[in-house]
Short mmCIF file of C-alpha atoms in Angstrom, two decimals:
data_model
loop_
_atom_site.label_atom_id
_atom_site.label_comp_id
_atom_site.label_asym_id
_atom_site.label_seq_id
_atom_site.Cartn_x
_atom_site.Cartn_y
_atom_site.Cartn_z
CA UNK A 197 61.84 87.88 79.35
CA UNK A 198 60.46 89.71 82.29
CA UNK A 199 61.74 93.19 83.66
CA UNK A 200 59.89 92.54 87.01
CA UNK A 201 62.30 92.34 89.89
CA UNK A 202 62.91 88.96 91.59
CA UNK A 203 62.13 88.46 95.29
CA UNK A 204 66.18 88.46 95.97
CA UNK A 205 66.30 92.09 94.59
CA UNK A 206 67.64 94.01 97.55
CA UNK A 207 70.84 95.62 98.46
CA UNK A 208 73.02 97.05 95.40
CA UNK A 209 70.61 95.45 92.89
CA UNK A 210 67.18 96.74 94.87
CA UNK A 211 68.65 100.26 94.72
CA UNK A 212 69.82 100.26 90.88
CA UNK A 213 66.28 98.67 90.30
CA UNK A 214 64.59 101.40 92.13
CA UNK A 215 66.52 104.36 90.34
CA UNK A 216 66.63 102.88 86.88
CA UNK A 217 70.28 102.97 86.90
CA UNK A 218 73.12 100.81 86.15
CA UNK A 219 75.95 103.11 87.34
CA UNK A 220 78.76 101.22 85.79
CA UNK A 221 79.15 102.49 82.20
CA UNK A 222 82.56 103.63 80.79
CA UNK A 223 83.96 105.67 77.90
CA UNK A 224 84.47 103.28 75.30
CA UNK A 225 84.36 105.59 72.22
CA UNK A 226 87.94 104.18 71.93
CA UNK A 227 87.40 100.54 71.55
CA UNK A 228 91.02 99.73 70.85
CA UNK A 229 91.92 101.73 74.16
CA UNK A 230 89.23 99.76 76.22
CA UNK A 231 90.56 96.44 74.67
CA UNK A 232 94.11 97.29 75.64
CA UNK A 233 93.01 98.10 79.48
CA UNK A 234 91.01 94.86 79.51
CA UNK A 235 94.28 93.03 77.98
CA UNK A 236 96.48 94.57 80.46
CA UNK A 237 94.61 93.32 83.31
CA UNK A 238 93.79 89.73 82.27
CA UNK A 239 97.24 89.32 81.23
CA UNK A 240 98.34 90.34 84.45
CA UNK A 241 96.16 87.75 86.34
CA UNK A 242 97.56 85.01 84.00
CA UNK A 243 95.13 84.98 81.18
CA UNK A 244 96.31 86.17 77.89
CA UNK A 245 93.87 86.15 74.89
CA UNK A 246 94.59 82.68 74.07
CA UNK A 247 93.30 81.70 77.73
CA UNK A 248 89.63 82.76 76.70
CA UNK A 249 89.71 81.36 72.89
CA UNK A 250 87.52 78.22 72.98
CA UNK A 251 86.56 78.91 76.59
CA UNK A 252 83.35 78.37 78.23
CA UNK A 253 83.27 81.96 80.36
CA UNK A 254 80.64 82.74 82.80
CA UNK A 255 80.31 86.45 84.11
CA UNK A 256 78.19 87.43 86.94
CA UNK A 257 76.75 90.65 87.19
CA UNK A 258 78.62 92.24 84.07
CA UNK A 259 76.31 95.45 84.68
CA UNK A 260 76.78 97.34 81.12
CA UNK A 261 78.41 94.70 79.72
CA UNK A 262 81.15 96.78 78.48
CA UNK A 263 84.04 94.80 79.89
CA UNK A 264 82.85 91.49 78.40
CA UNK A 265 83.21 92.69 75.08
CA UNK A 266 86.87 92.30 75.28
CA UNK A 267 86.17 88.50 76.01
CA UNK A 268 83.53 88.04 73.57
CA UNK A 269 86.24 89.37 70.99
CA UNK A 270 88.55 86.73 72.17
CA UNK A 271 86.46 84.14 70.58
CA UNK A 272 85.23 81.90 73.54
CA UNK A 273 83.21 78.90 72.50
CA UNK A 274 80.36 80.27 74.94
CA UNK A 275 80.18 83.65 77.06
CA UNK A 276 77.29 83.51 79.59
CA UNK A 277 76.57 86.92 81.24
CA UNK A 278 74.11 86.88 84.28
CA UNK A 279 72.71 90.18 85.29
CA UNK A 280 69.08 90.54 86.69
CA UNK A 281 69.10 94.50 86.61
CA UNK A 282 66.91 95.47 83.56
CA UNK A 283 68.73 98.61 82.89
CA UNK A 284 72.29 96.48 83.01
CA UNK A 285 70.41 94.34 80.21
CA UNK A 286 69.41 97.22 77.92
CA UNK A 287 73.17 98.72 78.22
CA UNK A 288 74.53 94.99 77.56
CA UNK A 289 72.34 94.70 74.46
CA UNK A 290 73.22 98.52 73.34
CA UNK A 291 76.93 97.86 73.90
CA UNK A 292 76.70 94.56 71.71
CA UNK A 293 74.64 96.10 69.13
CA UNK A 294 77.66 98.70 68.50
CA UNK A 295 80.31 96.19 68.32
CA UNK A 296 81.87 95.85 64.96
CA UNK A 297 84.66 93.43 65.53
CA UNK A 298 84.22 89.73 65.28
CA UNK A 299 82.92 88.32 68.83
CA UNK A 300 81.11 85.56 70.41
CA UNK A 301 77.60 86.36 70.93
CA UNK A 302 76.80 86.35 74.50
CA UNK A 303 73.86 84.20 76.16
CA UNK A 304 72.51 86.97 78.50
CA UNK A 305 70.36 85.24 81.62
CA UNK A 306 67.82 87.67 83.33
CA UNK A 307 68.62 85.85 86.93
CA UNK A 308 70.25 86.63 90.36
CA UNK A 309 73.15 84.45 91.60
CA UNK A 310 70.98 83.24 94.17
CA UNK A 311 68.88 81.34 91.37
CA UNK A 312 71.10 80.77 88.73
CA UNK A 313 71.72 77.12 88.86
CA UNK A 314 74.13 76.05 85.73
CA UNK A 315 74.45 71.88 84.89
CA UNK A 316 78.03 72.32 83.91
CA UNK A 317 81.31 74.17 84.85
CA UNK A 318 83.11 76.76 83.25
CA UNK A 319 86.57 77.21 82.26
CA UNK A 320 86.67 81.08 83.30
CA UNK A 321 84.50 82.69 85.83
CA UNK A 322 84.47 86.41 86.16
CA UNK A 323 82.76 88.43 88.94
CA UNK A 324 83.95 91.96 89.44
CA UNK A 325 83.30 94.85 91.77
CA UNK A 326 79.90 93.34 93.27
CA UNK A 327 80.31 90.87 96.08
CA UNK A 328 81.31 92.21 99.64
CA UNK A 329 81.93 90.50 102.95
CA UNK A 330 78.79 90.06 104.71
CA UNK A 331 77.65 86.65 105.27
CA UNK A 332 75.24 86.31 102.60
CA UNK A 333 77.88 87.52 100.18
CA UNK A 334 80.45 85.03 101.27
CA UNK A 335 77.96 82.12 100.67
CA UNK A 336 77.53 83.59 97.19
CA UNK A 337 81.49 84.03 96.42
CA UNK A 338 81.36 80.00 97.72
CA UNK A 339 78.79 79.28 95.06
CA UNK A 340 80.67 81.29 92.29
CA UNK A 341 83.91 79.43 93.30
CA UNK A 342 81.96 76.05 92.81
CA UNK A 343 81.25 77.03 89.08
CA UNK A 344 84.84 76.79 88.28
CA UNK A 345 85.88 73.81 86.04
CA UNK A 346 89.16 71.73 87.29
CA UNK A 347 92.30 73.42 85.94
CA UNK A 348 89.92 76.46 85.40
CA UNK A 349 90.26 80.10 86.64
CA UNK A 350 88.10 82.43 88.92
CA UNK A 351 88.91 86.10 88.43
CA UNK A 352 87.26 88.54 91.33
CA UNK A 353 87.54 91.59 93.07
CA UNK A 354 88.82 92.17 96.54
CA UNK A 355 88.51 95.28 98.82
CA UNK A 356 91.21 95.64 101.39
CA UNK A 357 90.18 97.99 103.95
CA UNK A 358 93.21 100.30 103.69
CA UNK A 359 92.35 100.97 99.95
CA UNK A 360 88.61 101.44 101.17
CA UNK A 361 89.41 103.92 103.80
CA UNK A 362 89.36 107.02 101.63
CA UNK A 363 85.96 106.69 100.00
CA UNK A 364 84.49 105.16 103.37
CA UNK A 365 85.23 109.03 104.61
CA UNK A 366 83.83 110.33 101.45
CA UNK A 367 80.63 108.11 101.61
CA UNK A 368 80.41 109.60 105.59
CA UNK A 369 81.07 113.16 104.50
CA UNK A 370 78.21 112.77 101.85
CA UNK A 371 75.66 111.70 104.44
CA UNK A 372 76.55 115.00 106.33
CA UNK A 373 76.03 117.17 103.15
CA UNK A 374 72.79 115.80 102.07
CA UNK A 375 69.74 115.11 104.02
CA UNK A 376 67.63 112.16 103.82
CA UNK A 377 64.52 113.95 102.33
CA UNK A 378 66.58 115.48 99.55
CA UNK A 379 65.43 114.54 95.92
CA UNK A 380 67.93 111.83 94.41
CA UNK A 381 68.52 114.31 91.34
CA UNK A 382 69.25 117.05 93.97
CA UNK A 383 71.62 114.65 95.74
CA UNK A 384 73.28 113.97 92.84
CA UNK A 385 74.43 117.66 91.81
CA UNK A 386 75.16 118.21 95.23
CA UNK A 387 77.52 115.34 95.43
CA UNK A 388 79.01 116.41 92.18
CA UNK A 389 79.62 119.74 93.16
CA UNK A 390 81.22 118.82 96.37
CA UNK A 391 83.30 115.57 95.07
CA UNK A 392 84.06 116.87 91.49
CA UNK A 393 87.39 118.36 92.35
CA UNK A 394 88.36 114.91 94.11
CA UNK A 395 87.40 113.02 90.96
CA UNK A 396 89.00 115.29 88.60
CA UNK A 397 92.65 114.37 90.04
CA UNK A 398 92.23 110.84 88.59
CA UNK A 399 93.83 111.33 85.33
CA UNK A 400 92.82 107.91 83.44
CA UNK A 401 89.01 107.60 85.07
CA UNK A 402 86.53 106.23 82.62
CA UNK A 403 83.44 106.41 84.28
CA UNK A 404 81.33 109.78 84.74
CA UNK A 405 81.09 111.64 88.11
CA UNK A 406 77.59 111.33 87.71
CA UNK A 407 77.96 107.39 87.77
CA UNK A 408 80.32 107.32 90.50
CA UNK A 409 78.47 109.40 92.91
CA UNK A 410 75.50 107.05 92.41
CA UNK A 411 77.17 104.12 93.15
CA UNK A 412 79.44 105.05 95.92
CA UNK A 413 77.80 107.95 97.55
CA UNK A 414 74.56 107.85 97.30
CA UNK A 415 74.12 103.96 96.96
CA UNK A 416 72.71 103.02 100.93
CA UNK A 417 74.76 99.40 100.58
CA UNK A 418 78.05 100.88 99.69
CA UNK A 419 79.87 100.47 102.74
CA UNK A 420 79.24 96.56 102.48
CA UNK A 421 81.31 96.04 99.49
CA UNK A 422 84.57 95.56 101.93
CA UNK A 423 86.08 92.33 101.08
CA UNK A 424 89.35 91.92 102.67
CA UNK A 425 91.45 89.14 101.03
CA UNK A 426 91.79 87.25 104.18
CA UNK A 427 87.87 86.75 103.87
CA UNK A 428 88.16 85.61 100.57
CA UNK A 429 90.63 82.83 101.39
CA UNK A 430 88.77 81.70 104.26
CA UNK A 431 85.98 81.56 102.13
CA UNK A 432 86.98 79.81 99.08
CA UNK A 433 91.06 78.92 99.86
CA UNK A 434 90.30 75.38 100.45
CA UNK A 435 89.15 74.80 96.87
CA UNK A 436 91.23 77.26 94.53
CA UNK A 437 94.79 78.62 94.81
CA UNK A 438 95.46 81.91 93.90
CA UNK A 439 97.47 82.76 90.76
CA UNK A 440 98.05 86.48 90.49
CA UNK A 441 96.95 89.70 91.42
CA UNK A 442 96.14 93.46 89.91
CA UNK A 443 98.16 95.67 91.18
CA UNK A 444 100.90 93.04 91.66
CA UNK A 445 102.33 93.15 95.31
CA UNK A 446 103.49 89.66 95.87
CA UNK A 447 106.62 88.13 94.94
CA UNK A 448 107.58 84.64 95.44
CA UNK A 449 111.35 83.51 95.55
CA UNK A 450 110.86 79.95 96.40
CA UNK A 451 112.04 76.81 94.34
CA UNK A 452 109.23 75.54 92.02
CA UNK A 453 110.79 71.98 92.56
CA UNK A 454 109.53 72.72 96.35
CA UNK A 455 106.03 73.56 95.60
CA UNK A 456 104.41 70.50 95.83
CA UNK A 457 101.69 68.73 98.22
CA UNK A 458 101.61 70.76 101.21
CA UNK A 459 104.53 73.14 100.41
CA UNK A 460 102.44 74.80 97.41
CA UNK A 461 101.07 77.14 100.19
CA UNK A 462 100.19 79.90 97.44
CA UNK A 463 97.24 81.50 99.37
CA UNK A 464 99.42 81.68 102.64
CA UNK A 465 102.11 83.44 100.44
CA UNK A 466 99.74 85.84 98.81
CA UNK A 467 97.86 86.87 102.09
CA UNK A 468 101.56 87.08 103.89
CA UNK A 469 102.54 89.58 100.93
CA UNK A 470 99.42 91.79 101.84
CA UNK A 471 100.13 92.29 105.03
CA UNK A 472 103.39 93.82 104.50
CA UNK A 473 101.96 96.06 101.88
CA UNK A 474 99.44 97.77 103.90
CA UNK A 475 100.63 101.36 103.23
CA UNK A 476 100.77 100.85 99.37
CA UNK A 477 96.77 100.32 99.48
CA UNK A 478 95.99 103.59 101.04
CA UNK A 479 96.97 105.98 97.96
CA UNK A 480 96.73 104.61 94.33
CA UNK A 481 99.31 107.33 93.24
CA UNK A 482 102.41 105.86 95.40
CA UNK A 483 104.20 102.88 96.52
CA UNK A 484 105.66 102.31 100.15
CA UNK A 485 108.48 100.00 100.80
CA UNK A 486 107.40 96.93 102.34
CA UNK A 487 107.06 96.62 106.32
CA UNK A 488 106.79 93.53 108.51
CA UNK A 489 102.99 92.62 109.11
CA UNK A 490 103.20 92.92 112.89
CA UNK A 491 104.41 96.84 111.99
CA UNK A 492 101.28 97.21 109.96
CA UNK A 493 98.88 95.31 112.44
CA UNK A 494 97.75 98.67 114.14
CA UNK A 495 96.99 100.31 111.28
CA UNK A 496 95.11 97.75 109.91
CA UNK A 497 93.06 97.61 113.05
CA UNK A 498 92.32 101.44 112.84
CA UNK A 499 91.08 100.81 109.56
CA UNK A 500 88.81 97.91 110.68
CA UNK A 501 87.63 100.05 113.51
CA UNK A 502 86.56 103.07 111.22
CA UNK A 503 84.71 100.71 108.73
CA UNK A 504 82.88 99.39 111.87
CA UNK A 505 82.18 102.94 113.37
CA UNK A 506 81.19 103.72 109.96
CA UNK A 507 78.60 100.72 109.41
CA UNK A 508 77.22 102.12 112.76
CA UNK A 509 77.14 105.77 111.94
CA UNK A 510 75.12 105.43 108.95
CA UNK A 511 71.89 103.88 110.05
CA UNK A 512 71.98 106.45 113.32
CA UNK A 513 71.97 108.88 110.65
CA UNK A 514 69.30 107.69 108.52
CA UNK A 515 67.39 106.95 111.44
CA UNK A 516 67.56 110.45 113.33
CA UNK A 517 69.04 109.11 116.23
CA UNK A 518 70.84 112.26 116.91
CA UNK A 519 72.70 111.31 120.31
CA UNK A 520 73.85 107.96 118.77
CA UNK A 521 74.88 110.03 115.69
CA UNK A 522 77.01 112.83 117.95
CA UNK A 523 78.81 109.82 119.84
CA UNK A 524 79.94 108.08 116.96
CA UNK A 525 80.90 111.06 114.89
CA UNK A 526 83.15 111.93 117.72
CA UNK A 527 84.39 108.50 117.92
CA UNK A 528 85.28 108.54 114.13
CA UNK A 529 86.98 111.69 114.54
CA UNK A 530 89.16 110.26 117.15
CA UNK A 531 89.98 107.46 114.96
CA UNK A 532 90.86 109.87 111.80
CA UNK A 533 93.60 111.02 114.78
CA UNK A 534 94.97 107.59 115.25
CA UNK A 535 95.43 106.80 111.45
CA UNK A 536 97.18 110.37 111.24
CA UNK A 537 99.50 109.62 114.29
CA UNK A 538 100.16 106.10 112.56
CA UNK A 539 101.00 107.40 109.58
CA UNK A 540 103.10 109.95 110.80
CA UNK A 541 105.53 107.69 111.45
CA UNK A 542 105.73 106.24 107.91
CA UNK A 543 104.93 109.27 105.64
CA UNK A 544 104.27 112.92 106.50
CA UNK A 545 102.64 113.52 103.18
CA UNK A 546 100.12 111.11 103.77
CA UNK A 547 99.55 111.86 107.37
CA UNK A 548 99.16 115.66 106.22
CA UNK A 549 95.93 114.57 104.05
CA UNK A 550 94.40 112.60 106.59
CA UNK A 551 95.15 115.51 108.97
CA UNK A 552 93.10 117.86 106.63
CA UNK A 553 90.53 115.08 106.56
CA UNK A 554 90.09 115.12 110.23
CA UNK A 555 89.36 119.08 110.03
CA UNK A 556 86.79 118.86 107.74
CA UNK A 557 85.16 116.07 109.74
CA UNK A 558 85.74 117.86 113.10
CA UNK A 559 83.48 121.12 111.73
CA UNK A 560 79.96 121.07 112.99
CA UNK A 561 78.31 120.97 109.73
CA UNK A 562 80.64 120.59 106.89
CA UNK A 563 79.24 122.49 103.65
CA UNK A 564 80.08 121.88 99.63
CA UNK A 565 83.07 124.56 99.95
CA UNK A 566 84.59 122.56 102.78
CA UNK A 567 84.64 119.49 100.80
CA UNK A 568 85.75 120.53 97.17
CA UNK A 569 87.99 123.14 98.62
CA UNK A 570 90.17 120.38 100.34
CA UNK A 571 93.77 120.43 98.70
CA UNK A 572 95.65 117.46 100.08
CA UNK A 573 92.72 114.84 100.79
CA UNK A 574 91.26 115.41 97.42
CA UNK A 575 93.50 113.57 95.43
CA UNK A 576 93.79 110.46 97.90
CA UNK A 577 91.92 107.33 96.52
CA UNK A 578 92.86 103.92 97.83
CA UNK A 579 93.46 100.91 95.83
CA UNK A 580 89.90 99.67 96.54
CA UNK A 581 89.72 97.22 93.74
CA UNK A 582 92.33 94.48 93.98
CA UNK A 583 91.87 91.85 91.15
CA UNK A 584 92.71 88.35 92.05
CA UNK A 585 92.59 85.31 89.95
CA UNK A 586 92.62 81.80 91.32
CA UNK A 587 92.68 78.38 89.81
CA UNK A 588 90.86 75.07 90.66
CA UNK A 589 93.76 72.50 90.86
CA UNK A 590 93.07 69.58 88.17
CA UNK A 591 93.22 67.13 91.08
CA UNK A 592 89.80 68.39 92.35
CA UNK A 593 86.60 67.14 90.81
CA UNK A 594 83.22 67.03 91.90
CA UNK A 595 80.09 68.54 90.89
CA UNK A 596 78.75 72.13 90.64
CA UNK A 597 78.30 73.34 94.04
CA UNK A 598 74.80 74.81 95.00
CA UNK A 599 75.52 77.33 97.54
CA UNK A 600 73.06 78.99 99.23
CA UNK A 601 70.08 79.59 97.26
CA UNK A 602 68.57 82.14 99.65
CA UNK A 603 71.60 84.58 99.12
#
């Protein structure tokens, strides 16, 4: 098995390979607690342990493989892990070497999803925190959906823009704190110092601050991970029906006897619920009463606008275009002000936190002390990873879809 990178090794994968990292390792010294967390997640998505027993399971981009340990311990008939990152594969081997409970040995495939071409479908397909909303990645999402057998399940993560907003801004602040020519290790230490107090507010965090900084702040492709639910449903919604989410934000009071044919509308019902709950995605510590989607629309538009500005601002910074950078910096500041204004009508505490962010952003040259000294915004982390499970109705048959082999 060669560790040579594939021609498709770009984006997140190319960054990981360049630096020899797989920044998704968790603390699993208490394997029981780790299994409890995974069980809590999957049961909320409609997949209790019995769903995995005897099933053919595929996980794409498992990273360190630690999450797959729980699935392996549920005794699936087969467990296929597709991971092209050499560091990730070494972490997977090490994780299974230490596993002391009965489990199914995984089949580890050193391949990209672009090149992966199974001859069969799978009962359960999992892909967490990897695919974003770029056109090539949406093609890969469609390909992934094609691997799900009739009656089977797909588990993915979406990234709503409201939940992404706090870390969009941390990414942009990070780019202002560390010049492009600073060494990788020096960037790491500076950003851990700057954002360590922010991360310290997350009580149940299982990833190291170092890995989080590598994956979210230094990763040049981080801003591309945004994946709104609407894009997901537009890509796979004609094939698969939504089952559940975590966190749970949708209720469905319809009578089950009415849910046949065109009245099923599970995807549309979920999307409408997401639109009513925009506020609750912004800060993971709090939930807010639902509001009509139309009332949340200006806030959703503001988050979309700041994401696009961030995508434009990053290359201006990295390319040394000072005029363009200054123009976009001012526009981002104004957009933070607009978000503050919109939030003020809903919650003064959250609005005050974003106002503090705007004050730091307005500084000519924010320093480490400015960022790690933030009092209100430091604890604001969005519900950035929203898990969604889908199923392929049994009435659908057909062959495995090849997807876009060029990614």
